[in-house]
Amino acid sequence: MPTEKLTATRSGSMLQIIPVMLCFFAMGFVDLVGTGSNFVQKDLGLTDSQANLFPSLVFFWFLIFSVPTGLLMNRIGRKNTVLISLIITTLSLVVPCFGNSYGIMLVSFSLLGIGNAVMQTSLNPLVSNLISPDKLASTLTFGQFVKAIASFLAPIIATWGATTAMTTFGLGWRVLFIIYAAVCFLSIAMLWATPIQEEKADKSSGFFQCIKLLSRPFILLCFLGIMCHVGIDVGTNTTAPKIIMERLGLALEEATIATTIYFIARTIGCFAGGFILRLMSPKTFFGFSVILMLIAMVILFTASSLNILYCGIALVGFGNSNIFSVVFSQALINSPSERNEVSGLMIMGLFGGTVFPLAMGYASDAFGQAGAVAIMTVGVIYLLLYTLKIKKA
């Protein structure tokens, strides 16, 4: 499709935008893994390294499914691929209704990871069919804002379920899965009924042709940037309550508020970023965001006051809220003729959600939660260096 015609189709009526944004909300369900793994750890008496297997397992599937999903989009289209991802996500949320054993939760989190890998690979390029390139970064950021709403609601619903819903539903904190499954059903119905015009793929790429894109230096830097972003995100989601429990001796139900604070700050950051990125260059805002995270790491290393720890956690949430959108849009702009393939590679970078929690789990078992913070700091330092490679406009 010619560029002029394609740009003309990217007007994005509200009837198209609303179902797509509801899909972003469903995308946020993956963040329940941090809260869920903490409650499973408590229920089953697991160590940090054992419990961190759950978020690691979720994001392992991004390594396996992201690039094949990019190829699948070339065959069946982006909308159909998103619908498949929503169906898989719904299955993942139904499985925990049958129990809370280690095996059942492994199956649930595996399906959640597979569904989210397919969704994140296909949904972001689908937005590019509705939005002009100059508004892509800010629109993806707004999508991340909608996603973050689901993320910060997860610990609230889980804590409510653990403290009050047990006698009513018999599911405890797992009532979270039922509520989010209902939203998934609604997302499937709305997106299926929404017509979206897609351009045909210019060519059919193979798996190794996609992987070969990593030989481009800037694409590789973006890939590693995504790995660090999601590693910090999942790491904070999982570790923030443990830091408070270790240093202040609070119970899990009380310490879980730290996860809520993280996601509230990330939600505010995404909402603000949607406007700021229309006024400020991505490079400047990205650098400011990374500096906030660097300050936060110092706080998480040293603080023993609850309020100061909350401030540090909030700084990570706000600082990390727009990293994905900027890196992802930079990669798409760098290779506009290979958006499906580049999207698959960038979402494969969410494999950082496997690498970081595993390393953090072993580090925290050996050195306490300061060891986990040290692993996240490595990712922040990389993002600081990546800032130098971002285009000014």
XYZ file of C-alpha atoms in Angstrom:
393
model
C 0.000 0.000 0.000
C 1.444 3.411 -0.922
C 2.556 5.575 1.953
C 0.073 8.368 1.100
C -2.894 6.017 1.132
C -1.718 4.247 4.265
C -1.338 7.524 6.146
C -4.815 8.532 5.066
C -6.301 5.385 6.610
C -4.714 6.115 9.999
C -7.458 8.369 11.271
C -8.474 5.917 14.000
C -12.164 6.506 14.876
C -13.183 6.079 18.508
C -15.136 2.942 17.547
C -11.789 1.416 16.535
C -9.627 2.914 19.269
C -11.788 1.814 22.225
C -11.627 -1.965 21.494
C -7.880 -1.692 20.859
C -7.362 0.126 24.168
C -9.403 -2.554 25.938
C -6.900 -5.023 24.504
C -4.125 -2.967 26.096
C -6.003 -3.391 29.387
C -5.988 -7.159 28.840
C -2.287 -6.933 28.033
C -1.766 -5.646 31.578
C -2.956 -8.946 33.033
C 0.593 -10.276 32.657
C 1.639 -8.034 35.540
C -0.446 -10.029 37.985
C 2.425 -12.530 37.939
C 4.359 -10.485 40.515
C 1.480 -10.384 42.973
C 0.479 -13.941 42.133
C 3.966 -15.362 42.673
C 4.177 -13.695 46.100
C 0.861 -15.227 47.190
C 1.819 -18.644 45.783
C 5.149 -18.374 47.626
C 3.256 -17.766 50.864
C 0.709 -20.542 50.199
C 3.330 -23.165 49.299
C 6.277 -21.997 51.433
C 8.697 -21.421 48.532
C 12.126 -19.737 48.558
C 12.729 -16.550 46.552
C 14.482 -18.444 43.773
C 11.606 -20.952 43.562
C 8.925 -18.239 43.577
C 10.764 -16.156 40.986
C 10.450 -19.092 38.609
C 6.849 -18.000 37.967
C 7.609 -14.576 36.446
C 10.640 -16.081 34.734
C 8.447 -18.774 33.190
C 5.893 -16.206 32.014
C 8.496 -14.192 30.134
C 10.398 -17.239 28.866
C 7.669 -17.702 26.258
C 8.428 -14.300 24.756
C 11.735 -15.789 23.582
C 9.919 -18.673 21.880
C 6.767 -17.102 20.435
C 7.536 -13.468 19.596
C 9.297 -13.898 16.243
C 6.933 -16.695 15.025
C 4.044 -14.362 15.903
C 5.575 -11.673 13.702
C 5.595 -14.193 10.855
C 2.035 -15.311 11.662
C 0.830 -11.722 11.314
C 2.103 -11.701 7.736
C -0.216 -14.642 7.006
C -3.445 -14.005 8.955
C -3.244 -10.300 9.819
C -2.686 -8.397 13.047
C -6.290 -8.282 14.247
C -6.750 -12.055 13.949
C -3.473 -12.615 15.745
C -4.590 -10.376 18.626
C -7.837 -12.368 18.856
C -5.858 -15.609 19.184
C -3.789 -14.050 21.962
C -6.926 -13.037 23.870
C -8.296 -16.587 23.687
C -5.044 -18.021 25.095
C -5.030 -15.377 27.846
C -8.604 -16.286 28.794
C -7.610 -19.946 29.154
C -4.711 -18.972 31.404
C -7.082 -17.108 33.725
C -9.566 -19.985 33.953
C -7.005 -22.667 34.916
C -6.408 -21.418 38.529
C -10.101 -22.011 39.300
C -9.211 -25.712 39.513
C -6.675 -25.355 42.323
C -3.610 -23.608 43.698
C -1.008 -26.356 43.357
C 2.475 -25.698 42.015
C 1.709 -27.582 38.792
C -1.577 -25.774 38.110
C 0.015 -22.385 38.643
C 2.907 -23.323 36.323
C 0.371 -24.159 33.594
C -1.581 -20.955 34.217
C 1.470 -18.686 34.137
C 2.829 -20.484 31.062
C -0.400 -19.871 29.132
C -0.439 -16.276 30.401
C 3.077 -15.791 29.044
C 2.251 -17.350 25.670
C -0.907 -15.278 25.281
C 0.845 -12.085 26.273
C 3.801 -12.750 23.952
C 1.404 -13.121 21.017
C -0.627 -10.073 22.123
C 2.283 -7.695 22.625
C 3.824 -8.696 19.301
C 0.624 -8.123 17.331
C -1.202 -5.339 19.192
C 1.496 -2.653 18.927
C 1.765 -2.941 15.099
C -2.042 -3.022 14.910
C -2.048 0.461 16.448
C 0.165 1.647 13.576
C -2.776 0.950 11.238
C -4.849 3.511 13.121
C -2.304 6.199 14.046
C 0.091 8.326 11.959
C 3.838 7.751 12.567
C 4.393 11.105 14.285
C 1.799 10.213 16.950
C 2.828 6.568 17.353
C 5.066 6.961 20.434
C 2.482 9.019 22.345
C -0.354 6.632 21.389
C 1.646 3.587 22.468
C 2.348 5.410 25.721
C -1.392 5.977 26.233
C -1.887 2.269 25.567
C 0.695 1.569 28.275
C -1.320 3.868 30.560
C -4.427 1.728 29.979
C -2.320 -1.408 30.499
C -0.991 0.010 33.770
C -4.538 0.393 35.120
C -4.947 -3.377 34.950
C -1.516 -3.753 36.537
C -2.162 -1.623 39.613
C -5.647 -3.089 40.130
C -4.207 -6.632 40.324
C -2.654 -6.391 43.838
C -5.721 -4.521 45.126
C -8.118 -7.218 43.887
C -5.826 -10.026 45.066
C -5.520 -8.546 48.557
C -9.293 -8.033 48.709
C -9.753 -11.649 47.656
C -7.259 -12.889 50.242
C -8.918 -10.991 53.098
C -12.652 -10.898 52.322
C -13.567 -12.929 49.237
C -12.502 -16.290 50.651
C -15.781 -16.915 52.456
C -17.861 -15.716 49.504
C -16.177 -17.343 46.516
C -13.857 -19.944 48.015
C -11.037 -18.743 45.756
C -9.204 -16.279 47.998
C -6.731 -14.129 46.071
C -7.420 -16.198 42.931
C -10.724 -14.347 42.459
C -8.464 -11.951 40.530
C -8.283 -14.497 37.705
C -12.072 -14.745 37.371
C -12.558 -10.984 37.181
C -9.859 -10.587 34.550
C -11.175 -13.568 32.557
C -14.529 -11.772 32.246
C -12.756 -8.700 30.872
C -10.963 -10.920 28.345
C -14.286 -12.256 27.064
C -15.473 -8.665 26.571
C -12.242 -7.766 24.723
C -12.662 -10.693 22.335
C -16.264 -9.713 21.524
C -15.493 -6.027 20.940
C -12.385 -6.518 18.817
C -14.003 -9.268 16.723
C -16.886 -6.882 15.894
C -14.570 -3.978 14.970
C -13.505 -3.564 11.306
C -9.849 -2.530 10.952
C -8.163 -2.039 7.582
C -4.657 -3.514 7.431
C -2.011 -3.143 4.776
C -0.773 -6.378 3.247
C 2.724 -7.521 4.111
C 5.181 -6.546 1.398
C 6.994 -9.842 1.717
C 6.966 -13.099 3.623
C 9.978 -13.304 5.908
C 11.488 -16.395 7.448
C 12.522 -16.930 11.051
C 16.226 -16.493 10.410
C 15.622 -13.374 8.314
C 13.936 -11.859 11.366
C 16.741 -12.876 13.721
C 19.244 -11.457 11.244
C 17.808 -7.990 11.937
C 19.684 -8.154 15.245
C 22.877 -7.707 13.221
C 21.838 -4.072 12.783
C 23.524 -2.258 15.684
C 20.621 0.020 16.556
C 18.061 -2.805 16.465
C 20.296 -4.825 18.806
C 20.583 -1.863 21.184
C 16.778 -1.528 21.183
C 16.397 -5.252 21.847
C 18.691 -5.052 24.879
C 16.891 -1.900 26.016
C 13.576 -3.760 26.039
C 15.209 -6.580 28.027
C 16.396 -4.125 30.668
C 13.055 -2.293 30.797
C 10.986 -5.406 31.432
C 13.593 -6.851 33.791
C 13.341 -3.732 35.962
C 9.545 -3.769 35.667
C 9.043 -7.402 36.665
C 11.856 -7.167 39.200
C 10.272 -4.219 41.020
C 6.809 -5.756 40.778
C 8.096 -8.913 42.476
C 10.744 -7.523 44.830
C 9.193 -4.308 46.208
C 7.028 -6.100 48.824
C 9.961 -8.335 49.800
C 12.188 -5.313 50.464
C 9.584 -3.911 52.857
C 9.030 -7.304 54.508
C 12.787 -7.772 54.984
C 13.544 -4.318 56.381
C 10.354 -3.522 58.297
C 8.922 -6.962 59.127
C 5.474 -6.354 57.625
C 3.184 -9.206 56.541
C 2.697 -9.899 52.818
C -0.872 -8.527 52.785
C 0.462 -5.232 54.170
C 3.629 -5.135 52.065
C 1.692 -5.749 48.823
C 0.706 -2.070 48.860
C 4.229 -1.459 47.536
C 3.261 -3.170 44.273
C 0.138 -1.014 44.060
C 2.229 2.134 44.582
C 4.599 1.019 41.820
C 1.782 0.537 39.329
C -0.035 3.723 40.323
C 3.180 5.664 39.677
C 3.650 3.822 36.385
C 0.059 4.616 35.416
C 0.564 8.311 36.181
C 3.818 8.220 34.217
C 2.150 6.659 31.176
C -0.703 9.172 31.275
C 1.689 12.113 31.621
C 4.044 10.666 29.013
C 1.282 10.626 26.405
C 1.224 14.434 26.620
C 4.895 15.098 27.377
C 6.089 13.145 24.334
C 4.030 15.472 22.130
C 5.920 18.455 23.541
C 9.384 17.117 24.403
C 11.844 15.076 22.350
C 11.901 11.333 23.146
C 15.639 11.565 23.893
C 15.229 14.266 26.574
C 12.278 12.620 28.275
C 13.931 9.191 28.128
C 17.083 10.526 29.785
C 15.049 12.228 32.524
C 13.152 8.981 33.155
C 16.340 6.924 33.483
C 17.870 9.408 35.939
C 14.750 9.039 38.115
C 15.276 5.267 38.147
C 18.939 5.665 39.038
C 17.964 7.806 42.043
C 15.384 5.157 42.956
C 17.995 2.395 42.962
C 20.078 4.356 45.489
C 16.991 4.696 47.701
C 16.145 0.981 47.456
C 19.739 0.106 48.372
C 19.919 2.299 51.457
C 16.511 3.264 52.866
C 14.876 1.656 55.891
C 11.959 4.098 56.285
C 8.616 2.939 54.875
C 7.718 6.294 53.325
C 11.152 6.730 51.730
C 10.973 3.197 50.311
C 7.548 4.024 48.886
C 9.081 7.113 47.234
C 11.860 4.989 45.712
C 9.365 2.434 44.395
C 7.206 5.219 42.935
C 10.244 6.741 41.189
C 10.960 3.403 39.497
C 7.322 3.183 38.390
C 7.233 6.701 36.957
C 10.686 6.464 35.393
C 10.092 3.073 33.783
C 6.610 3.937 32.486
C 7.654 5.356 29.096
C 10.832 3.388 28.390
C 9.064 0.688 26.370
C 7.125 3.104 24.153
C 10.193 5.150 23.232
C 12.434 2.143 22.535
C 9.714 0.306 20.592
C 8.807 3.314 18.455
C 12.494 4.035 17.782
C 12.916 0.483 16.488
C 9.819 0.707 14.247
C 10.875 4.090 12.849
C 14.367 2.726 12.173
C 12.947 -0.132 10.025
C 9.554 1.021 8.694
C 9.323 -1.632 5.966
C 9.751 -4.502 8.437
C 7.386 -3.530 11.255
C 5.995 -7.035 11.862
C 9.442 -8.573 12.058
C 10.883 -5.775 14.213
C 7.863 -5.983 16.512
C 8.495 -9.693 16.990
C 12.133 -9.047 17.851
C 11.334 -6.250 20.296
C 8.713 -8.311 22.089
C 11.181 -11.195 22.209
C 13.243 -8.769 24.286
C 10.633 -9.152 27.029
C 12.589 -12.324 27.701
C 14.412 -9.986 30.062
C 11.503 -10.754 32.389
C 12.967 -14.263 32.632
C 16.633 -13.356 32.971
C 16.303 -10.618 35.590
C 13.980 -12.358 38.102
C 16.064 -15.548 38.007
C 19.261 -13.610 38.638
C 17.519 -11.503 41.291
C 16.163 -14.589 43.041
C 19.593 -16.155 43.429
C 21.128 -12.786 44.383
C 18.497 -12.187 47.071
C 18.901 -15.713 48.465
C 22.632 -15.020 48.806
C 22.742 -11.331 49.784
C 19.205 -10.322 50.736
C 17.022 -7.985 48.690
C 19.955 -5.599 48.166
C 21.327 -8.260 45.822
C 18.138 -8.114 43.765
C 18.362 -4.314 43.600
C 21.959 -4.601 42.362
C 20.784 -6.696 39.388
C 18.155 -4.077 38.478
C 20.767 -1.321 38.729
C 22.752 -2.976 35.942
C 19.703 -2.574 33.685
C 19.289 1.085 34.642
C 22.928 1.812 33.787
C 22.474 0.222 30.347
C 19.414 2.388 29.667
C 21.440 5.452 30.629
C 23.984 4.523 27.954
C 21.191 3.764 25.438
C 19.925 7.343 25.853
C 22.943 8.560 23.847
C 21.754 6.584 20.787
C 18.197 7.931 20.644
C 17.398 10.337 17.818
C 16.780 13.893 18.968
C 13.464 14.179 17.148
